[in-house]
Coordinates of C-alpha atoms in Angstrom, one line a residue:
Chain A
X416 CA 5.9 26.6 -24.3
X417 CA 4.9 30.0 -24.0
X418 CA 8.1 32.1 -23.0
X419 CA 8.8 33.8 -19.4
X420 CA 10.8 35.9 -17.3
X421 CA 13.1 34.3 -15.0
X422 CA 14.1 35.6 -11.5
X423 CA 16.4 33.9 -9.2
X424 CA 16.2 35.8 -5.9
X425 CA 18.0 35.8 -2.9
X426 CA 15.7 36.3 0.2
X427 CA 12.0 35.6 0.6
X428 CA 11.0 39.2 0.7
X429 CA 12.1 39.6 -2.8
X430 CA 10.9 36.5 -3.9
X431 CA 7.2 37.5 -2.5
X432 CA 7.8 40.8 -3.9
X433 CA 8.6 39.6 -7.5
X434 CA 5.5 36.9 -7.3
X435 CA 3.2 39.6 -6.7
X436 CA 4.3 41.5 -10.0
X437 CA 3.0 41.0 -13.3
X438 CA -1.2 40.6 -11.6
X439 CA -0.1 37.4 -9.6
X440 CA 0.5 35.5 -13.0
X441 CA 3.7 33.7 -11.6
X442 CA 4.6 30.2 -10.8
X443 CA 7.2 29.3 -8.3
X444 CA 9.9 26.8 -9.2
X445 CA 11.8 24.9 -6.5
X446 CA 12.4 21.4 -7.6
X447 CA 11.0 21.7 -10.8
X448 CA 9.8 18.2 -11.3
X449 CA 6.3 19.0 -12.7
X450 CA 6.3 22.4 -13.3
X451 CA 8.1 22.1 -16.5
X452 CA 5.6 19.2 -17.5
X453 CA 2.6 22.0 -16.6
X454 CA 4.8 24.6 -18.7
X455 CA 5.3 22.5 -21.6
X456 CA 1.8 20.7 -21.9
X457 CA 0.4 24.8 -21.3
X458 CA -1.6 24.1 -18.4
X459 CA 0.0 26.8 -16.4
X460 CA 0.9 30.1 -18.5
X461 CA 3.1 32.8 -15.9
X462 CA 4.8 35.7 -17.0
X463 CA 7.5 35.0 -14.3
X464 CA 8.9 31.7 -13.2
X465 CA 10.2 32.7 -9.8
X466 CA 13.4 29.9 -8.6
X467 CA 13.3 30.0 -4.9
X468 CA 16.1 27.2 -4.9
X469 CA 19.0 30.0 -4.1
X470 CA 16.7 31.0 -0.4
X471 CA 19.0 29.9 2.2
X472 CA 16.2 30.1 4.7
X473 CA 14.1 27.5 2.7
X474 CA 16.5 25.5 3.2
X475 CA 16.9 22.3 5.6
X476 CA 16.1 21.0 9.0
X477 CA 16.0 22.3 12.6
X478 CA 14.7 21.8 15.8
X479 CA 13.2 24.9 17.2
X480 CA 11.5 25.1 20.9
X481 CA 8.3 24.3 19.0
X482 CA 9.1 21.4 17.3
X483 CA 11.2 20.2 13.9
X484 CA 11.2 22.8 11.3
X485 CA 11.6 21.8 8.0
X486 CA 12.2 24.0 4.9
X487 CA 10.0 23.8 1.9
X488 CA 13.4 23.0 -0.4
X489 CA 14.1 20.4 1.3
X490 CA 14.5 17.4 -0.8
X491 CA 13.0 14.1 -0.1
X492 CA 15.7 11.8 -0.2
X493 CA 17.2 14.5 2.8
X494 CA 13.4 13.8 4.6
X495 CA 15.0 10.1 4.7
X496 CA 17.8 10.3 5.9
X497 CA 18.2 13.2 8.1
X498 CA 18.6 12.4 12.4
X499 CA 16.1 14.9 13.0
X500 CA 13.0 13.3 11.3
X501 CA 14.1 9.9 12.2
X502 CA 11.6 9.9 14.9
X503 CA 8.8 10.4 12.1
X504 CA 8.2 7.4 10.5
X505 CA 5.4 7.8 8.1
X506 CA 7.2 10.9 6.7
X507 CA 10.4 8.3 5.8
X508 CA 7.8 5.6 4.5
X509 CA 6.7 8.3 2.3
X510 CA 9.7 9.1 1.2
X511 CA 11.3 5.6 0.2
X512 CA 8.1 5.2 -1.3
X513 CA 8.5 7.6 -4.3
X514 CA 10.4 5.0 -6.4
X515 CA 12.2 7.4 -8.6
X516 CA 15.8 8.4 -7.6
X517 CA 15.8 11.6 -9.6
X518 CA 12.5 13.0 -7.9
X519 CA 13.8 12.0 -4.8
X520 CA 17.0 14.1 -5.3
X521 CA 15.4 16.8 -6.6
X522 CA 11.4 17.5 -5.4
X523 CA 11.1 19.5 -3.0
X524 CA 8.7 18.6 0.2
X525 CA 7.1 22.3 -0.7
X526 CA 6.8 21.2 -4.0
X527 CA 5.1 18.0 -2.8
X528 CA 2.4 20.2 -0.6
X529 CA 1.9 22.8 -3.9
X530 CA 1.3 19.9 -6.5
X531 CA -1.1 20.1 -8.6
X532 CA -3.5 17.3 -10.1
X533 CA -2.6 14.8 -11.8
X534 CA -6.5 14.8 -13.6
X535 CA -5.5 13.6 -17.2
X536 CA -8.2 16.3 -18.2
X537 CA -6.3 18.6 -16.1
X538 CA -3.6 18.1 -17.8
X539 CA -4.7 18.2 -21.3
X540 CA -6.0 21.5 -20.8
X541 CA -9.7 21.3 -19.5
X542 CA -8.7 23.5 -16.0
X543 CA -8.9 22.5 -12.5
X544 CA -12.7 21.4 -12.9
X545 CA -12.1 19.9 -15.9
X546 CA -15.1 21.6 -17.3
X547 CA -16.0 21.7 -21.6
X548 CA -19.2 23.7 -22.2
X549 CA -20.5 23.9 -18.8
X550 CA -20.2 19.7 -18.3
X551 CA -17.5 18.3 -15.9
X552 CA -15.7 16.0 -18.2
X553 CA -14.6 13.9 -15.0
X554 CA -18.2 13.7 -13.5
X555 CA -19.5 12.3 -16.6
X556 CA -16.4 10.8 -18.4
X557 CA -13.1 8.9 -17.4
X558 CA -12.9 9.2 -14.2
X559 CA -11.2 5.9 -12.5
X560 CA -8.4 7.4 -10.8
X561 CA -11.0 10.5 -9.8
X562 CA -12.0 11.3 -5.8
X563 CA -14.4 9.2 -3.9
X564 CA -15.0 11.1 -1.6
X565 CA -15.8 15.2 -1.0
X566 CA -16.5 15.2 -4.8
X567 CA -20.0 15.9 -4.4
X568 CA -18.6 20.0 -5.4
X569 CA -17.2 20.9 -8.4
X570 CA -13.9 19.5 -8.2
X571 CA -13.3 16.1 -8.9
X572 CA -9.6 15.3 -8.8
X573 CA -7.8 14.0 -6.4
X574 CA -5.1 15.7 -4.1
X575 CA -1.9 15.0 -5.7
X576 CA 0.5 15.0 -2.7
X577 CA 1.8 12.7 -0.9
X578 CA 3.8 14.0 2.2
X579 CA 0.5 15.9 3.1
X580 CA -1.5 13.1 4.7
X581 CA 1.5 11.9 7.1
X582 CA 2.3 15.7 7.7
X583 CA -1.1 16.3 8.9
X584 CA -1.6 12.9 11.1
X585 CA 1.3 14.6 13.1
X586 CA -0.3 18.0 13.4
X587 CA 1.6 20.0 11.1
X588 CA 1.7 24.0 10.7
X589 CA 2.1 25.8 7.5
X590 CA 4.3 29.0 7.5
X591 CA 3.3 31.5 4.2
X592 CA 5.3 34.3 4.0
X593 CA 3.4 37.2 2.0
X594 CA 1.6 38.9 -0.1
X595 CA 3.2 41.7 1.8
X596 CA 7.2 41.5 1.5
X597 CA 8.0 40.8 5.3
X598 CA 4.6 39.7 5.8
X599 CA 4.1 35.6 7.6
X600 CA 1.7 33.6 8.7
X601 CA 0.8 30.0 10.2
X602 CA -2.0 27.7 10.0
X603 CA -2.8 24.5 10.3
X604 CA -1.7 22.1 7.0
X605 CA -4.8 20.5 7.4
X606 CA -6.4 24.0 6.4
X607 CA -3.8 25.1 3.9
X608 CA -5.3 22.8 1.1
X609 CA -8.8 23.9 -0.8
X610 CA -10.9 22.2 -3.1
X611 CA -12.0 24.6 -5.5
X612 CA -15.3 26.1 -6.4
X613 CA -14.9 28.2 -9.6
X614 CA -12.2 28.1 -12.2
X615 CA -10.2 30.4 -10.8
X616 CA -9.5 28.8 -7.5
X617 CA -6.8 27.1 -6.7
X618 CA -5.8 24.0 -4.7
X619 CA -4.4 25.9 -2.0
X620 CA -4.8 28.9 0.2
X621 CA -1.6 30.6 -1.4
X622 CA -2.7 33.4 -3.2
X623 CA -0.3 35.5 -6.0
X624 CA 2.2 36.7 -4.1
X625 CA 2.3 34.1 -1.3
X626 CA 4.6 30.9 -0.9
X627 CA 5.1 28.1 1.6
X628 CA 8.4 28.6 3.4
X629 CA 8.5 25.8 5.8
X630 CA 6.2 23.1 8.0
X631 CA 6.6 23.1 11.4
X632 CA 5.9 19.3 13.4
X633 CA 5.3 20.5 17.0
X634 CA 6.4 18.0 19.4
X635 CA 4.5 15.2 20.2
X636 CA 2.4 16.0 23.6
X637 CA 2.2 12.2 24.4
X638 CA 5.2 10.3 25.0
X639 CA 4.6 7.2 23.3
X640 CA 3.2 8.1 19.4
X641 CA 3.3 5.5 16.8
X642 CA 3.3 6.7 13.0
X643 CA 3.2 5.1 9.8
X644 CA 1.7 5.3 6.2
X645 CA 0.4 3.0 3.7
X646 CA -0.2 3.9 -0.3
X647 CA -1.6 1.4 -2.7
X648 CA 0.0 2.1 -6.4
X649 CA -0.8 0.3 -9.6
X650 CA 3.1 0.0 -10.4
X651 CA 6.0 -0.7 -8.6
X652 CA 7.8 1.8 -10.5
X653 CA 7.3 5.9 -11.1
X654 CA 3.8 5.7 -10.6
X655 CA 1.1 8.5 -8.0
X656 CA -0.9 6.4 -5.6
X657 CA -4.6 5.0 -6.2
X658 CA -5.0 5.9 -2.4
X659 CA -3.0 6.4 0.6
X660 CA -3.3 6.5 4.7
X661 CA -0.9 8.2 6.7
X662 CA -1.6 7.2 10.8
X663 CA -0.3 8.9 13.9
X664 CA -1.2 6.9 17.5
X665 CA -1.0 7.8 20.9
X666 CA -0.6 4.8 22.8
X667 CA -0.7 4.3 26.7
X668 CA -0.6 0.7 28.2
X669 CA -0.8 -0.5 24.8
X670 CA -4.6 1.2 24.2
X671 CA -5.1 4.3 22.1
X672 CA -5.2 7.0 23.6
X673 CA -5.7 9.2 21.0
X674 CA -5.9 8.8 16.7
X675 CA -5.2 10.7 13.7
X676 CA -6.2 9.5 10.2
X677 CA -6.0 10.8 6.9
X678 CA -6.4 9.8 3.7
X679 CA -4.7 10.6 0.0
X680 CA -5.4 10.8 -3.2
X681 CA -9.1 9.6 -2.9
X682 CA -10.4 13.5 -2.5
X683 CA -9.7 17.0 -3.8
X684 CA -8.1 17.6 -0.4
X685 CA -6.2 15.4 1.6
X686 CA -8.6 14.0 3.7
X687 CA -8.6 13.7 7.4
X688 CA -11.4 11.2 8.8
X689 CA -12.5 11.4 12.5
X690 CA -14.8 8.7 12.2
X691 CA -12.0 6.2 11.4
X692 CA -9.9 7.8 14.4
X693 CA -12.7 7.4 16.6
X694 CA -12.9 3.6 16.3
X695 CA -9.8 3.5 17.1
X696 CA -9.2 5.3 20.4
X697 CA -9.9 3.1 24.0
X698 CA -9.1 0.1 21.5
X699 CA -5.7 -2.0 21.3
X700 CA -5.2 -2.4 17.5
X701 CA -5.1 -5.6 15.9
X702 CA -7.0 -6.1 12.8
X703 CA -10.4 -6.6 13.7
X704 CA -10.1 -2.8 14.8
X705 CA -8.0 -2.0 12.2
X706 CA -10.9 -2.9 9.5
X707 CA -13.3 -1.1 11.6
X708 CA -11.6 2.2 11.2
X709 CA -10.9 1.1 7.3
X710 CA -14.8 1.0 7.1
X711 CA -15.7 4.3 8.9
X712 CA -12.9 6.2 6.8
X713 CA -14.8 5.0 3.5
X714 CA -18.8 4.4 5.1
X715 CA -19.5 8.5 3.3
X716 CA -17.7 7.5 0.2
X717 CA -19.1 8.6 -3.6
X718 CA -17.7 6.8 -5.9
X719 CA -17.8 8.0 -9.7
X720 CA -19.0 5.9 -12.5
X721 CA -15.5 4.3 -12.8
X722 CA -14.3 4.1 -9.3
X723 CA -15.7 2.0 -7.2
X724 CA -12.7 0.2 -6.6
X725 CA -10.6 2.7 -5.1
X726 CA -13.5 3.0 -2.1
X727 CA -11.7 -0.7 -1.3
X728 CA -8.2 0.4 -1.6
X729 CA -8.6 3.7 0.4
X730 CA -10.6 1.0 3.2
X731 CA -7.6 -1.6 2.4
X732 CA -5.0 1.7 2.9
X733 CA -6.6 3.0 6.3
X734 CA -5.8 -0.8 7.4
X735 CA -2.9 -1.7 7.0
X736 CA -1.6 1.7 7.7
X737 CA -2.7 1.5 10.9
X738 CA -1.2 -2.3 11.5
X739 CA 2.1 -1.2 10.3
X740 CA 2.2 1.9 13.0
X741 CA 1.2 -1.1 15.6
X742 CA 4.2 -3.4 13.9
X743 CA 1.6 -5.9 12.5
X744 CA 1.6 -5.8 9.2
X745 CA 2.9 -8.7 7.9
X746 CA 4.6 -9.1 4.6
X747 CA 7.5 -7.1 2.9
X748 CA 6.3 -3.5 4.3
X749 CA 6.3 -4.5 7.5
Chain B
X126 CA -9.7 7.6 -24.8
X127 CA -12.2 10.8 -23.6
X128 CA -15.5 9.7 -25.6
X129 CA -16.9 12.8 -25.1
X130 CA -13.7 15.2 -26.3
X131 CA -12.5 12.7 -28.6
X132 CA -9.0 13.2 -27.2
X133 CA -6.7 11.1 -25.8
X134 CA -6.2 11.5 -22.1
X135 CA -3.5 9.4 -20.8
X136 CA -1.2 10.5 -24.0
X137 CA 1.8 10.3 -21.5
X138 CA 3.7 8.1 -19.4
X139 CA 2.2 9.5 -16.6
X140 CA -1.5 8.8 -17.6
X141 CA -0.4 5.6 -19.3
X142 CA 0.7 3.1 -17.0
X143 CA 3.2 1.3 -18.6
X144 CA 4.8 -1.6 -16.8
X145 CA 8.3 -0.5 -16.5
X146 CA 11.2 -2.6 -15.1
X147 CA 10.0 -2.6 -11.3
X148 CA 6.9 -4.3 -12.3
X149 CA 8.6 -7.5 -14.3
X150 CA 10.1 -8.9 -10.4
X151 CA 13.0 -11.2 -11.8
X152 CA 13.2 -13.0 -14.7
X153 CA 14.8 -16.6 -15.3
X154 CA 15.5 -17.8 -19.0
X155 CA 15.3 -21.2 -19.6
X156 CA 16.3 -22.1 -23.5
X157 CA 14.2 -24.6 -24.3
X158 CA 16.2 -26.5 -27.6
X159 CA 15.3 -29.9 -27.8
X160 CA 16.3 -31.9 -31.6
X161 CA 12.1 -32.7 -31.5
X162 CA 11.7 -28.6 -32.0
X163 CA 14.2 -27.7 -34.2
X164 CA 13.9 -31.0 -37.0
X165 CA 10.3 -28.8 -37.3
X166 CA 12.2 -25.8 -38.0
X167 CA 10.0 -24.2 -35.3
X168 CA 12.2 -21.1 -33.6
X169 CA 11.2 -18.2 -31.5
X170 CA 12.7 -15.8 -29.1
X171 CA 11.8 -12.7 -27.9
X172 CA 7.8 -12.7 -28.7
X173 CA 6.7 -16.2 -28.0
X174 CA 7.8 -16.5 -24.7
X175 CA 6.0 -13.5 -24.0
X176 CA 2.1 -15.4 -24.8
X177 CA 1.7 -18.1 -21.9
X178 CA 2.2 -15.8 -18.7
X179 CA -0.5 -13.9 -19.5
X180 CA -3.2 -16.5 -19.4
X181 CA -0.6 -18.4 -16.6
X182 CA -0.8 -15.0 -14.3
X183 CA -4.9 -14.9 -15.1
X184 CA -5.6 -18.6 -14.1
X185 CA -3.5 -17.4 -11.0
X186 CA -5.5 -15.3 -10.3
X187 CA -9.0 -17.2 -10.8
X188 CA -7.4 -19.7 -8.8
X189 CA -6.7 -17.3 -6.2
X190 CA -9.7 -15.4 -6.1
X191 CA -12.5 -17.7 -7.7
X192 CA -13.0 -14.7 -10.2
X193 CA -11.9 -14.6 -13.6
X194 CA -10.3 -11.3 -15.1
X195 CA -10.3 -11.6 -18.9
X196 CA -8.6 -8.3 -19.7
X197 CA -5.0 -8.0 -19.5
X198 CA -3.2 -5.9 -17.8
X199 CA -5.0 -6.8 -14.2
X200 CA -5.2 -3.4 -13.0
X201 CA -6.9 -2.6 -9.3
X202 CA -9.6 -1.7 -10.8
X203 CA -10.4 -4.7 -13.2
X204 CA -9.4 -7.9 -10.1
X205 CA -11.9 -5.7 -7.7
X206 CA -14.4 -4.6 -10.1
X207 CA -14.4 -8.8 -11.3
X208 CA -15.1 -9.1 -7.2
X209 CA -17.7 -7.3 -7.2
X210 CA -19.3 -8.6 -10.1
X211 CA -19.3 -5.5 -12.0
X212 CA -18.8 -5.4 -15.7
X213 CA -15.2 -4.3 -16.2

């Protein structure tokens, strides 16, 4: 591991400040559940590890006239549990469904939103694009855990996190603060994730200097909203899903009114698919219209040499997510 | 294995999907001692067991599915790829 400077500060104007220094070659360290395993297998190199975990105001939950803030630090296993989110289903699905105590204690849902890949060339050093002489190693090598859909550009891996999709289905806003100390801004989560075009693009928006402070979940226009979310893994245990579906319905007189569905870890981005929303709205769901909606979410898919299967789980995902926001999903999830 | 790069890819626990203790479900030992066994000399713990529920949970799944999956572990991709017919 190459060696660093560490700061610790105390606000998030000095953090911005001290994450522009240095020409943007920093990394930000919150929960620090992957970013040592980037740090030690060298696919990240900063000058300056910035720890943003002593920011008070990145810390926890509150309800604001806009809707529930929540803090980037904030830890999943406090996403479970705390009174505000209990309204948001999919968010505590999520959640429970990360199967390892210690990430739960200590990842951070900002963390979650900044991951990045999981690419196995990625992560032996091949960059973003995974790119070895001007060939993309994913488009023509091992790529059965690669994206099946929006991988027609360079990028080929698949969005790594998993609180994203069920953020989004709710209509979640992104708050950066930065590059500028005292400098914030908002947008839509849905538009804070990139796929890159060149090597030196990121996943996100952020640029050096910039960092997620918190997500903001306005409140709900329509009374009656039904959430959940639905991940396929290959192991029960510590394992990132094949393909996940995170669903937000607004019901009235038990027909659906109006649909959100996205997808994860099936595209560089998390992946938000009106066509599988739009079967759904006018309809009351039970599974026949449930399928329906699994088939428009995959009908544009582009599967990789190796990944054909995952077009049926993501289809399989969209499903069953959507039952188990209407309460019909049988079986243990239910 | 990366054919092209030569290097291994899923060189971590990450990448290399172990099944770890949430996978197993429960477990029930059954010593199986009778004289017939032992007269033979014929002892085993800890491997043998470990042969038949391979081929038990594959003829599971056949019977299940109508498709056989000869390569063990039966990932996702190998039971859907042996729906579909293609080559796994």
């Amino acid at each position: 591991m190459n060696s660093f400077e560490y700061a610790s500060p105390r606000t998030e104007e000095e953090a911005v400040a001290l994450l522009s220094a240095h020409g943007g070659n920093t990394a930000v360290l919150a929960g620090g559940t992957d970013l040592f395993n980037l740090l030690r297998a060298g696919c990240i190199t900063p000058s300056r590890v910035v720890d943003l975990k002593n920011i008070r105001s990145l810390q926890g939950v509150s309800a604001t006239s806009r809707g529930v803030l929540i803090g980037a630090l904030t830890t999943l296993d406090e996403l479970l549990v705390h009174p505000l989110l209990k309204p948001y289903d999919s968010l505590a699905q999520i959640a429970d469904g990360v199967h390892s105590i210690q990430i739960q204690s200590m990842g951070t849902l900002g963390g979650d939103l900044c991951l990045l890949p999981n690419c196995w060339y990625f992560r032996n050093g091949y960059g973003l694009l995974g790119m070895e002489r001007g060939t993309s190693l994913p488009a023509t090598g091992r790529n059965e855990f690669h994206a099946v859909l929006g991988n027609r550009g360079p990028a080929k891996f698949v969005s790594a996190s998993r609180f994203a999709p069920a953020l989004i289905a709710w209509g979640a806003v992104a708050r950066i603060a930065g590059p500028e100390p005292g400098q914030v801004s908002e947008l839509p989560l849905e538009y804070f994730f990139t796929s890159p075009k060149t090597a030196d693009q990121g996943v996100t928006v952020l640029q050096p200097g910039q960092i997620l402070t918190h997500v903001l979940i306005p409140d709900p226009v329509h009374d009656e909203v039904q959430s959940a979310a639905y991940e396929v893994l290959q192991m029960e245990g510590l394992d990132w899903p094949l393909a996940s579906a995170a669903v937000c319905l607004a019901n009235s007189a038990g027909v659906v009114r109006e649909a959100r569905i996205v997808l994860g870890h099936v595209a560089p981005t998390p992946w938000v698919s009106l066509d599988a929303a739009a079967a759904l709205v006018g309809r009351e769901i039970d599974e026949t219209v449930a399928q329906a909606a699994g088939n428009a979410a995959v009908a544009s898919a582009t599967p990789l040499s190796e990944n054909e299967y995952k077009v049926q789980i993501a289809r399989t995902a969209v499903k069953r997510a959507i039952l188990r926001a209407a309460g019909q999903l049988e079986g243990a999830l239910s | 294995m990366d054919s092209k790069t030569g290097r291994y890819i899923n060189a971590d626990l990450t990448h290399y999907k172990l099944p770890r203790i949430g996978d197993i479900g429960e477990l029930q030992a059954i010593m199986y001692q009778p004289d017939s066994e032992y007269q033979r000399g014929v002892v085993g713990l800890g491997e043998p067991p470990v042969i038949a529920p391979g081929a038990a949970i594959s003829n599971a799944i056949a019977n299940a599915t109508g498709v056989r999956v000869p390569v063990l572990p039966f990932t996702p991709k190998r039971v859907l790829d042996a729906l579909k017919g293609v080559h796994a």
